[in-house]
XYZ file of C-alpha atoms in Angstrom:
111
model
C 112.460 95.121 72.276
C 112.454 91.409 71.468
C 113.910 90.663 74.910
C 111.281 92.818 76.619
C 108.480 91.117 74.690
C 109.938 87.693 75.566
C 109.979 88.736 79.241
C 106.331 89.838 79.029
C 105.346 86.522 77.447
C 107.338 84.453 79.961
C 105.890 86.327 82.931
C 102.369 85.868 81.578
C 102.862 82.112 81.072
C 104.220 81.738 84.631
C 101.370 83.827 86.052
C 98.687 81.858 84.195
C 100.190 78.537 85.280
C 100.515 79.599 88.910
C 96.987 81.040 88.912
C 95.584 77.821 87.484
C 97.232 75.811 90.264
C 95.937 78.154 92.980
C 92.399 78.030 91.554
C 92.574 74.227 91.364
C 93.624 74.007 95.022
C 91.644 76.864 96.578
C 88.881 77.855 94.152
C 87.947 81.370 93.083
C 87.323 82.703 96.584
C 89.904 85.518 96.293
C 87.926 88.607 97.361
C 87.207 87.648 101.000
C 90.794 86.470 101.451
C 92.251 89.604 99.838
C 90.208 92.073 101.873
C 90.241 89.852 104.985
C 94.022 90.049 105.065
C 93.765 93.834 104.797
C 91.235 93.979 107.645
C 93.648 92.073 109.939
C 96.219 94.904 109.612
C 99.151 92.527 109.164
C 101.874 92.208 106.522
C 99.789 90.168 104.053
C 97.180 92.960 104.192
C 99.842 95.625 103.698
C 101.054 93.757 100.605
C 97.475 93.535 99.314
C 96.902 97.264 99.864
C 100.172 98.075 98.079
C 99.112 95.804 95.208
C 95.660 97.412 95.101
C 97.346 100.808 94.694
C 99.260 99.436 91.694
C 96.048 98.033 90.234
C 94.358 101.431 90.555
C 97.347 103.130 88.896
C 97.328 100.551 86.098
C 93.611 101.072 85.469
C 93.965 104.855 85.556
C 96.953 104.788 83.199
C 95.125 102.482 80.803
C 92.089 104.783 80.642
C 94.314 107.890 80.322
C 96.511 106.292 77.635
C 93.355 105.589 75.641
C 92.228 109.223 76.259
C 89.289 108.075 78.384
C 87.620 106.841 75.198
C 85.013 104.077 75.272
C 87.844 101.590 74.736
C 89.837 103.073 77.625
C 86.843 103.058 79.933
C 86.151 99.418 79.051
C 89.778 98.395 79.536
C 90.226 100.211 82.871
C 88.097 97.810 84.961
C 89.758 94.875 83.202
C 93.128 96.330 84.251
C 91.863 96.868 87.795
C 90.549 93.323 88.187
C 93.007 91.550 85.896
C 96.281 92.923 87.232
C 99.336 91.571 85.459
C 97.080 89.029 83.743
C 95.778 92.013 81.753
C 98.797 94.327 81.744
C 101.341 91.819 80.405
C 99.408 90.943 77.220
C 98.276 94.579 76.821
C 101.892 95.758 76.834
C 102.838 92.892 74.512
C 100.111 94.009 72.096
C 101.080 97.679 72.370
C 104.771 97.024 71.710
C 103.787 95.251 68.502
C 101.216 97.877 67.498
C 103.684 100.780 67.773
C 106.685 98.751 66.565
C 108.598 99.047 69.825
C 108.342 102.821 70.259
C 108.203 102.959 74.063
C 107.196 106.601 74.025
C 104.057 105.624 72.115
C 103.545 102.552 74.317
C 103.532 104.690 77.445
C 101.818 107.813 76.123
C 99.471 106.466 73.445
C 97.915 109.315 71.469
C 99.453 111.773 73.944
C 102.876 111.143 72.338
């Protein structure tokens, strides 16, 4: 579990650093670029649509894991908009909260 948590932390640090550089160079104008690529029906748009599907699954899983409670319904849009920037620290937190029990990480109170 320590290796998995180290991987989560390393990925998050890389993602935050890369995101900071992109924002510094291009600003926060992501939405028109993201959906514009999809509208062009080319490979960048296909990648974005694939990624959007993962974001929707992540948000749905987060809400379900939290039993669609107020907390789950608040976290779901954060998961949808935050992507790995949300999911990596959320999984890091969960692995600590349940002391590495991956069944409880994945299933929450459903376990």
